[in-house]
Amino acid sequence: VLEEILPASAVVSATRSDILDAELFPEEETVVDRAVDKRRREFTTARACARQALAQLGERRQAIPSGLRGAPQWPTGVVGSITHCDGYRACAVARATDFATLGIDAERNEPIPVGVLADIALPPERESLRRLMHDQPGVRWDRLLFSAKEAVYKAWYPLAGRWLGFEDALVAIDTAGTFSARLLVDGPPLGGRQLTGFEGRWLARDGLVLAATAVPATAP
Ligand SMILES: CC(C)(COP(=O)(O)OP(=O)(O)OC[C@H]1O[C@@H](n2cnc3c(N)ncnc32)[C@H](O)[C@@H]1OP(=O)(O)O)[C@@H](O)C(=O)NCCC(=O)NCCS
């Protein structure tokens, strides 16, 4: 389903079940060698998805280590992003000549835990959630807001190399399937200018909410 919300030149590999015979490279194994089974399965399956996606881009089979703050380290000339939630694991990659960065996120289409909204949503975002929940109750808009912010963070980090808090971007979600995130902090330089935000798309399907953002290499 992620293909539907990413540009056509991005390659997606996703699965709804774990790939139990997938192998890890030694530098990946160290990331999960002491992890619980659930974490090991999601990590291993998503790495298998990543290798499938890289192969479709014409890249050789190789390790995708976890770098600073957990960001996956893509081969030179490739940008990408990984997500996993219960019942879904996915990776999207693209050529760096097409995109400066990518961010994807998938979540169960379920309410976020009580109390979390105050930590992740700015007052204008909470206001718009009230309206969206009233107009279209089938989508868990609070979860979608969270997902959009996670996708933004995953796209932000490889460019900026620093933390971005939930209060540092103002996200506006459109019922037509798009969202925008306006940065409330200085963005990283990109193409001789400064990045001021992210444009993304979202989808609610088969019990999931998904969000994706792709910044063109020529942005902003
Ligand atoms: C890192 C984070 C974004 C992961 O999101 P999540 O919904 O919890 O989990 P997901 O399964 O969707 O994504 C996990 C994957 O994100 C990727 N990821 C982790 N840290 C990353 C980073 N700094 N940059 C880019 N990608 C990162 C990894 O590939 C990871 O999977 P892996 O460890 O198996 O390789 C989240 O835990 C977090 O720390 N968020 C706080 C920052 C934030 O979201 N700010 C909002 C800004 S508006």
CSV table of C-alpha atoms and ligand atoms in Angstrom, one decimal:
chain,number,residue,atom,x,y,z
A,1,VAL,CA,0.0,0.0,0.0
A,2,LEU,CA,2.9,2.4,0.6
A,3,GLU,CA,3.5,2.6,-3.2
A,4,GLU,CA,0.3,4.5,-3.4
A,5,ILE,CA,1.6,7.4,-1.3
A,6,LEU,CA,5.1,7.6,-2.6
A,7,PRO,CA,6.4,8.9,-5.9
A,8,ALA,CA,6.7,6.3,-8.6
A,9,SER,CA,10.5,6.4,-8.7
A,10,ALA,CA,10.7,5.2,-5.1
A,11,VAL,CA,10.9,1.4,-4.6
A,12,VAL,CA,8.9,-0.2,-1.8
A,13,SER,CA,9.2,-3.7,-0.4
A,14,ALA,CA,6.7,-4.6,2.3
A,15,THR,CA,5.3,-7.7,4.0
A,16,ARG,CA,2.5,-8.6,6.4
A,17,SER,CA,4.3,-11.7,7.7
A,18,ASP,CA,7.7,-12.2,9.1
A,19,ILE,CA,10.4,-13.6,6.8
A,20,LEU,CA,11.7,-16.2,9.2
A,21,ASP,CA,14.7,-17.4,7.1
A,22,ALA,CA,16.1,-14.0,6.5
A,23,GLU,CA,19.8,-13.6,7.4
A,24,LEU,CA,21.5,-10.6,9.0
A,25,PHE,CA,25.0,-9.3,8.3
A,26,PRO,CA,27.3,-9.3,11.3
A,27,GLU,CA,27.1,-5.5,11.8
A,28,GLU,CA,23.3,-5.8,11.7
A,29,GLU,CA,23.3,-8.8,14.1
A,30,THR,CA,25.0,-6.6,16.8
A,31,VAL,CA,21.9,-4.3,16.7
A,32,VAL,CA,19.6,-7.1,17.9
A,33,ASP,CA,21.8,-9.7,19.5
A,34,ARG,CA,20.3,-9.0,22.9
A,35,ALA,CA,16.8,-8.0,21.7
A,36,VAL,CA,13.6,-9.8,22.5
A,37,ASP,CA,12.1,-12.0,19.8
A,38,LYS,CA,9.5,-9.5,18.6
A,39,ARG,CA,12.2,-6.8,18.0
A,40,ARG,CA,14.5,-9.4,16.3
A,41,ARG,CA,11.7,-10.5,13.9
A,42,GLU,CA,10.7,-6.9,12.9
A,43,PHE,CA,14.3,-5.9,12.4
A,44,THR,CA,15.3,-9.0,10.4
A,45,THR,CA,12.2,-8.9,8.3
A,46,ALA,CA,12.5,-5.2,7.5
A,47,ARG,CA,16.2,-5.7,6.6
A,48,ALA,CA,15.1,-8.4,4.2
A,49,CYS,CA,12.6,-6.0,2.7
A,50,ALA,CA,15.3,-3.4,2.4
A,51,ARG,CA,17.6,-5.8,0.5
A,52,GLN,CA,14.7,-6.6,-1.8
A,53,ALA,CA,14.1,-2.9,-2.4
A,54,LEU,CA,17.8,-2.2,-3.0
A,55,ALA,CA,18.0,-5.1,-5.5
A,56,GLN,CA,15.2,-3.5,-7.5
A,57,LEU,CA,17.2,-0.3,-7.6
A,58,GLY,CA,20.1,-2.4,-8.9
A,59,GLU,CA,22.2,-2.3,-5.7
A,60,ARG,CA,24.2,-5.3,-4.6
A,61,ARG,CA,23.2,-7.3,-1.5
A,62,GLN,CA,24.8,-5.6,1.5
A,63,ALA,CA,24.4,-4.7,5.1
A,64,ILE,CA,22.3,-1.8,6.2
A,65,PRO,CA,23.8,-1.0,9.6
A,66,SER,CA,22.1,1.3,12.1
A,67,GLY,CA,23.9,4.6,12.5
A,68,LEU,CA,23.6,7.4,15.0
A,69,ARG,CA,20.3,7.6,16.8
A,70,GLY,CA,19.2,4.4,15.0
A,71,ALA,CA,19.1,5.8,11.4
A,72,PRO,CA,19.6,3.1,8.8
A,73,GLN,CA,22.8,3.6,6.8
A,74,TRP,CA,22.0,3.4,3.1
A,75,PRO,CA,24.6,2.8,0.3
A,76,THR,CA,26.1,5.8,-1.2
A,77,GLY,CA,23.7,7.4,-3.7
A,78,VAL,CA,20.6,5.9,-2.0
A,79,VAL,CA,18.0,7.4,0.4
A,80,GLY,CA,15.5,5.3,2.2
A,81,SER,CA,13.4,4.7,5.2
A,82,ILE,CA,12.1,1.7,7.3
A,83,THR,CA,8.9,1.1,9.3
A,84,HIS,CA,7.4,-1.7,11.3
A,85,CYS,CA,4.3,-2.2,13.3
A,86,ASP,CA,2.2,-5.2,14.3
A,87,GLY,CA,1.4,-7.1,11.1
A,88,TYR,CA,3.4,-4.9,8.7
A,89,ARG,CA,7.0,-4.2,7.9
A,90,ALA,CA,8.2,-2.0,5.0
A,91,CYS,CA,11.1,-0.3,3.4
A,92,ALA,CA,11.2,2.4,0.8
A,93,VAL,CA,14.4,3.4,-1.1
A,94,ALA,CA,15.1,5.8,-4.0
A,95,ARG,CA,18.0,7.3,-5.9
A,96,ALA,CA,19.6,10.3,-4.1
A,97,THR,CA,19.6,12.0,-7.5
A,98,ASP,CA,15.8,11.9,-7.3
A,99,PHE,CA,15.2,12.5,-3.6
A,100,ALA,CA,17.1,14.3,-0.9
A,101,THR,CA,15.4,12.1,1.7
A,102,LEU,CA,12.5,9.8,2.4
A,103,GLY,CA,10.4,9.1,5.5
A,104,ILE,CA,7.8,6.4,5.9
A,105,ASP,CA,5.7,5.3,8.9
A,106,ALA,CA,3.0,2.7,9.4
A,107,GLU,CA,0.9,2.3,12.5
A,108,ARG,CA,-2.2,0.3,13.5
A,109,ASN,CA,-5.3,2.4,12.9
A,110,GLU,CA,-6.1,2.5,16.6
A,111,PRO,CA,-6.3,5.3,19.2
A,112,ILE,CA,-3.0,6.4,20.7
A,113,PRO,CA,-2.7,5.7,24.4
A,114,VAL,CA,-4.4,8.0,26.8
A,115,GLY,CA,-2.2,11.0,27.7
A,116,VAL,CA,0.1,10.7,24.7
A,117,LEU,CA,-1.7,13.3,22.6
A,118,ALA,CA,-0.6,16.1,24.9
A,119,ASP,CA,3.0,15.1,24.3
A,120,ILE,CA,2.8,14.9,20.5
A,121,ALA,CA,0.3,17.5,19.3
A,122,LEU,CA,0.5,21.2,19.3
A,123,PRO,CA,-2.7,23.2,20.2
A,124,PRO,CA,-3.7,23.9,16.5
A,125,GLU,CA,-3.1,20.2,15.7
A,126,ARG,CA,-5.4,19.1,18.6
A,127,GLU,CA,-8.0,21.5,17.4
A,128,SER,CA,-7.9,20.1,13.8
A,129,LEU,CA,-8.0,16.5,15.2
A,130,ARG,CA,-11.3,17.3,16.9
A,131,ARG,CA,-12.8,18.4,13.6
A,132,LEU,CA,-11.3,15.5,11.6
A,133,MET,CA,-12.5,12.9,14.2
A,134,HIS,CA,-16.0,14.4,14.0
A,135,ASP,CA,-16.1,14.4,10.2
A,136,GLN,CA,-14.5,11.1,9.5
A,137,PRO,CA,-14.5,8.8,12.6
A,138,GLY,CA,-13.2,5.8,10.6
A,139,VAL,CA,-9.7,7.1,10.6
A,140,ARG,CA,-7.8,7.4,13.9
A,141,TRP,CA,-6.6,10.9,13.2
A,142,ASP,CA,-4.6,11.1,16.4
A,143,ARG,CA,-2.6,8.0,15.3
A,144,LEU,CA,-2.3,9.4,11.9
A,145,LEU,CA,-0.9,12.7,13.2
A,146,PHE,CA,1.7,10.6,15.2
A,147,SER,CA,2.5,8.6,12.1
A,148,ALA,CA,3.0,11.7,10.0
A,149,LYS,CA,5.4,13.2,12.6
A,150,GLU,CA,7.3,9.9,12.7
A,151,ALA,CA,7.7,9.9,8.9
A,152,VAL,CA,8.8,13.6,9.1
A,153,TYR,CA,11.4,12.7,11.7
A,154,LYS,CA,12.8,9.8,9.6
A,155,ALA,CA,13.1,12.1,6.6
A,156,TRP,CA,14.5,15.0,8.7
A,157,TYR,CA,17.2,13.1,10.5
A,158,PRO,CA,19.5,12.1,7.6
A,159,LEU,CA,19.5,15.7,6.4
A,160,ALA,CA,19.8,17.5,9.7
A,161,GLY,CA,21.7,15.0,11.8
A,162,ARG,CA,19.9,16.2,14.9
A,163,TRP,CA,16.8,15.7,17.0
A,164,LEU,CA,13.5,17.1,16.0
A,165,GLY,CA,10.8,17.2,18.7
A,166,PHE,CA,7.1,16.7,18.3
A,167,GLU,CA,6.7,20.4,19.1
A,168,ASP,CA,9.2,21.4,16.4
A,169,ALA,CA,6.9,20.8,13.4
A,170,LEU,CA,3.3,21.9,12.9
A,171,VAL,CA,1.4,19.2,10.9
A,172,ALA,CA,-1.7,19.9,8.9
A,173,ILE,CA,-3.6,16.8,7.6
A,174,ASP,CA,-6.0,17.0,4.7
A,175,THR,CA,-8.9,14.5,4.4
A,176,ALA,CA,-7.9,14.1,0.7
A,177,GLY,CA,-4.8,12.2,1.6
A,178,THR,CA,-2.1,14.8,2.0
A,179,PHE,CA,-0.3,16.4,4.9
A,180,SER,CA,2.2,19.2,5.3
A,181,ALA,CA,4.7,19.7,8.1
A,182,ARG,CA,5.9,23.3,8.7
A,183,LEU,CA,9.2,23.4,10.6
A,184,LEU,CA,9.1,25.6,13.7
A,185,VAL,CA,12.9,25.4,14.0
A,186,ASP,CA,15.7,26.1,11.5
A,187,GLY,CA,15.8,23.5,8.8
A,188,PRO,CA,18.9,22.0,7.3
A,189,PRO,CA,20.4,23.6,4.1
A,190,LEU,CA,19.2,22.0,0.9
A,191,GLY,CA,20.0,23.0,-2.7
A,192,GLY,CA,21.4,26.4,-1.6
A,193,ARG,CA,18.4,27.2,0.5
A,194,GLN,CA,16.9,26.2,3.8
A,195,LEU,CA,14.3,23.4,4.2
A,196,THR,CA,11.2,24.9,5.8
A,197,GLY,CA,8.9,21.8,5.8
A,198,PHE,CA,7.8,18.5,4.4
A,199,GLU,CA,5.0,17.6,2.1
A,200,GLY,CA,3.5,14.1,2.5
A,201,ARG,CA,0.7,11.7,1.7
A,202,TRP,CA,-1.2,9.4,3.9
A,203,LEU,CA,-3.5,6.4,3.6
A,204,ALA,CA,-5.8,4.4,5.9
A,205,ARG,CA,-6.2,0.8,4.7
A,206,ASP,CA,-6.6,-2.7,6.1
A,207,GLY,CA,-6.3,-1.7,9.7
A,208,LEU,CA,-3.3,0.5,9.2
A,209,VAL,CA,-2.5,4.2,8.8
A,210,LEU,CA,0.5,5.0,6.7
A,211,ALA,CA,2.4,8.2,6.1
A,212,ALA,CA,5.2,9.0,3.7
A,213,THR,CA,7.2,12.1,2.7
A,214,ALA,CA,9.7,12.4,0.0
A,215,VAL,CA,11.8,15.6,-0.5
A,216,PRO,CA,12.8,16.1,-4.1
A,217,ALA,CA,16.6,16.4,-4.6
A,218,THR,CA,15.9,19.8,-6.1
A,219,ALA,CA,13.9,21.0,-3.0
A,220,PRO,CA,12.9,23.3,-1.4
B,1,LIG,C1,12.8,6.7,15.7
B,1,LIG,C2,11.3,6.8,15.6
B,1,LIG,C3,10.9,7.8,14.6
B,1,LIG,C4,10.8,5.4,15.1
B,1,LIG,O1,9.4,5.4,14.8
B,1,LIG,P1,8.4,4.3,15.4
B,1,LIG,O2,7.1,4.6,14.9
B,1,LIG,O3,8.7,4.2,16.8
B,1,LIG,O4,9.0,2.9,14.8
B,1,LIG,P2,9.0,2.4,13.3
B,1,LIG,O5,9.0,0.9,13.4
B,1,LIG,O6,8.0,3.0,12.4
B,1,LIG,O7,10.4,2.9,12.7
B,1,LIG,C5,11.6,2.3,13.2
B,1,LIG,C6,12.6,2.5,12.2
B,1,LIG,O8,12.9,3.9,12.1
B,1,LIG,C7,14.2,4.1,11.6
B,1,LIG,N1,14.9,5.1,12.4
B,1,LIG,C8,15.2,5.0,13.7
B,1,LIG,N2,15.8,6.2,14.0
B,1,LIG,C9,15.9,6.9,12.9
B,1,LIG,C10,16.5,8.2,12.7
B,1,LIG,N3,17.2,8.9,13.6
B,1,LIG,N4,16.4,8.7,11.4
B,1,LIG,C11,15.8,8.0,10.4
B,1,LIG,N5,15.3,6.7,10.6
B,1,LIG,C12,15.3,6.2,11.9
B,1,LIG,C13,14.9,2.7,11.8
B,1,LIG,O9,15.1,2.1,10.5
B,1,LIG,C14,14.0,1.9,12.6
B,1,LIG,O10,13.9,0.6,12.3
B,1,LIG,P3,15.2,-0.4,12.6
B,1,LIG,O11,15.7,0.0,14.0
B,1,LIG,O12,14.6,-1.8,12.6
B,1,LIG,O13,16.2,-0.1,11.5
B,1,LIG,C15,10.6,7.1,17.0
B,1,LIG,O14,10.8,6.0,17.9
B,1,LIG,C16,11.1,8.3,17.6
B,1,LIG,O15,12.2,8.3,18.3
B,1,LIG,N6,10.4,9.5,17.5
B,1,LIG,C17,10.8,10.7,18.2
B,1,LIG,C18,11.1,11.8,17.2
B,1,LIG,C19,10.0,12.3,16.5
B,1,LIG,O16,9.2,11.5,16.0
B,1,LIG,N7,9.8,13.6,16.3
B,1,LIG,C20,8.7,14.1,15.6
B,1,LIG,C21,9.1,15.3,14.8
B,1,LIG,S1,7.8,16.2,14.1
